[in-house]
PDB file of C-alpha atoms in Angstrom:
ATOM      1  CA  HIS A   1     -64.349-110.715   3.094  1.00  0.00           C
ATOM      2  CA  LEU A   2     -64.493-109.602  -0.801  1.00  0.00           C
ATOM      3  CA  GLY A   3     -67.956-107.861  -1.654  1.00  0.00           C
ATOM      4  CA  GLU A   4     -70.161-108.104  -4.489  1.00  0.00           C
ATOM      5  CA  GLY A   5     -69.299-107.788  -8.092  1.00  0.00           C
ATOM      6  CA  SER A   6     -66.550-109.559  -9.860  1.00  0.00           C
ATOM      7  CA  LEU A   7     -63.487-111.007  -7.809  1.00  0.00           C
ATOM      8  CA  GLU A   8     -61.150-108.594  -9.529  1.00  0.00           C
ATOM      9  CA  SER A   9     -63.008-105.457  -8.786  1.00  0.00           C
ATOM     10  CA  ALA A  10     -63.798-106.639  -5.238  1.00  0.00           C
ATOM     11  CA  ALA A  11     -60.315-107.417  -4.629  1.00  0.00           C
ATOM     12  CA  VAL A  12     -59.372-104.041  -5.691  1.00  0.00           C
ATOM     13  CA  GLU A  13     -62.143-102.494  -3.501  1.00  0.00           C
ATOM     14  CA  PHE A  14     -60.980-104.646  -0.372  1.00  0.00           C
ATOM     15  CA  VAL A  15     -57.169-103.587  -0.778  1.00  0.00           C
ATOM     16  CA  THR A  16     -57.838 -99.968  -1.367  1.00  0.00           C
ATOM     17  CA  SER A  17     -60.244 -99.805   1.778  1.00  0.00           C
ATOM     18  CA  LEU A  18     -57.231-100.742   3.967  1.00  0.00           C
ATOM     19  CA  PRO A  19     -55.535 -97.892   5.912  1.00  0.00           C
ATOM     20  CA  PRO A  20     -52.552 -96.470   3.948  1.00  0.00           C
ATOM     21  CA  LYS A  21     -50.269 -97.398   6.647  1.00  0.00           C
ATOM     22  CA  VAL A  22     -51.036-100.990   6.227  1.00  0.00           C
ATOM     23  CA  LEU A  23     -49.899-100.992   2.574  1.00  0.00           C
ATOM     24  CA  GLY A  24     -47.200 -98.379   2.944  1.00  0.00           C
ATOM     25  CA  PHE A  25     -47.991 -96.579  -0.223  1.00  0.00           C
ATOM     26  CA  GLU A  26     -50.821 -94.464  -1.854  1.00  0.00           C
ATOM     27  CA  VAL A  27     -53.202 -97.171  -3.706  1.00  0.00           C
ATOM     28  CA  GLU A  28     -54.035 -96.922  -7.352  1.00  0.00           C
ATOM     29  CA  LEU A  29     -54.616-100.568  -8.195  1.00  0.00           C
ATOM     30  CA  ARG A  30     -55.747-102.592 -11.267  1.00  0.00           C
ATOM     31  CA  ALA A  31     -56.410-106.216 -11.659  1.00  0.00           C
ATOM     32  CA  GLN A  32     -53.644-107.954 -13.656  1.00  0.00           C
ATOM     33  CA  ASP A  33     -54.214-111.750 -13.322  1.00  0.00           C
ATOM     34  CA  VAL A  34     -56.667-114.206 -11.878  1.00  0.00           C
ATOM     35  CA  VAL A  35     -55.427-117.899 -11.134  1.00  0.00           C
ATOM     36  CA  ARG A  36     -57.745-120.521  -9.813  1.00  0.00           C
ATOM     37  CA  ASP A  37     -56.400-123.792  -8.122  1.00  0.00           C
ATOM     38  CA  GLU A  38     -57.362-126.207  -5.271  1.00  0.00           C
ATOM     39  CA  LEU A  39     -56.473-123.528  -2.706  1.00  0.00           C
ATOM     40  CA  GLY A  40     -59.020-121.074  -4.152  1.00  0.00           C
ATOM     41  CA  VAL A  41     -58.522-118.025  -6.263  1.00  0.00           C
ATOM     42  CA  HIS A  42     -55.356-115.604  -6.395  1.00  0.00           C
ATOM     43  CA  ILE A  43     -55.816-112.087  -7.771  1.00  0.00           C
ATOM     44  CA  ARG A  44     -52.769-110.231  -8.772  1.00  0.00           C
ATOM     45  CA  LEU A  45     -53.286-106.568  -8.492  1.00  0.00           C
ATOM     46  CA  GLU A  46     -50.688-104.112  -9.758  1.00  0.00           C
ATOM     47  CA  GLN A  47     -50.030-100.599  -8.371  1.00  0.00           C
ATOM     48  CA  THR A  48     -50.092 -97.823 -11.172  1.00  0.00           C
ATOM     49  CA  TYR A  49     -49.300 -94.289 -11.206  1.00  0.00           C
ATOM     50  CA  ALA A  50     -51.108 -92.260 -13.904  1.00  0.00           C
ATOM     51  CA  GLY A  51     -52.029 -95.408 -15.644  1.00  0.00           C
ATOM     52  CA  ILE A  52     -48.538 -96.696 -15.855  1.00  0.00           C
ATOM     53  CA  PRO A  53     -47.585 -99.940 -13.928  1.00  0.00           C
ATOM     54  CA  ILE A  54     -44.792 -99.446 -11.171  1.00  0.00           C
ATOM     55  CA  LEU A  55     -42.432-102.282 -11.541  1.00  0.00           C
ATOM     56  CA  GLY A  56     -42.463-104.399  -8.273  1.00  0.00           C
ATOM     57  CA  ALA A  57     -45.423-102.865  -6.867  1.00  0.00           C
ATOM     58  CA  GLY A  58     -48.349-104.990  -6.144  1.00  0.00           C
ATOM     59  CA  VAL A  59     -50.662-107.005  -4.052  1.00  0.00           C
ATOM     60  CA  LEU A  60     -51.611-110.615  -4.327  1.00  0.00           C
ATOM     61  CA  VAL A  61     -55.098-111.323  -2.827  1.00  0.00           C
ATOM     62  CA  HIS A  62     -56.222-114.902  -1.851  1.00  0.00           C
ATOM     63  CA  ALA A  63     -59.742-115.991  -1.303  1.00  0.00           C
ATOM     64  CA  ASN A  64     -62.066-118.962  -1.366  1.00  0.00           C
ATOM     65  CA  GLU A  65     -64.255-118.369  -4.465  1.00  0.00           C
ATOM     66  CA  LYS A  66     -67.387-119.687  -2.978  1.00  0.00           C
ATOM     67  CA  THR A  67     -67.424-117.848   0.372  1.00  0.00           C
ATOM     68  CA  ARG A  68     -65.215-114.909  -0.951  1.00  0.00           C
ATOM     69  CA  GLU A  69     -63.277-115.073   2.435  1.00  0.00           C
TER      70      GLU A  69
END
């Protein structure tokens, strides 16, 4: 469940709250893109190191925009 605030910041907060073993990498993420369609909202997060994007490292969060689940 995504928390309060913008969908982008809630998605980052949700993913960074997961245990590191689930993701397999140290998490430093920022919202890159948000797409809305008939299935809901899709928030693409990219992993960064010192503010520099890491090619191929990212997470895609899918949620229902109304229920935030």
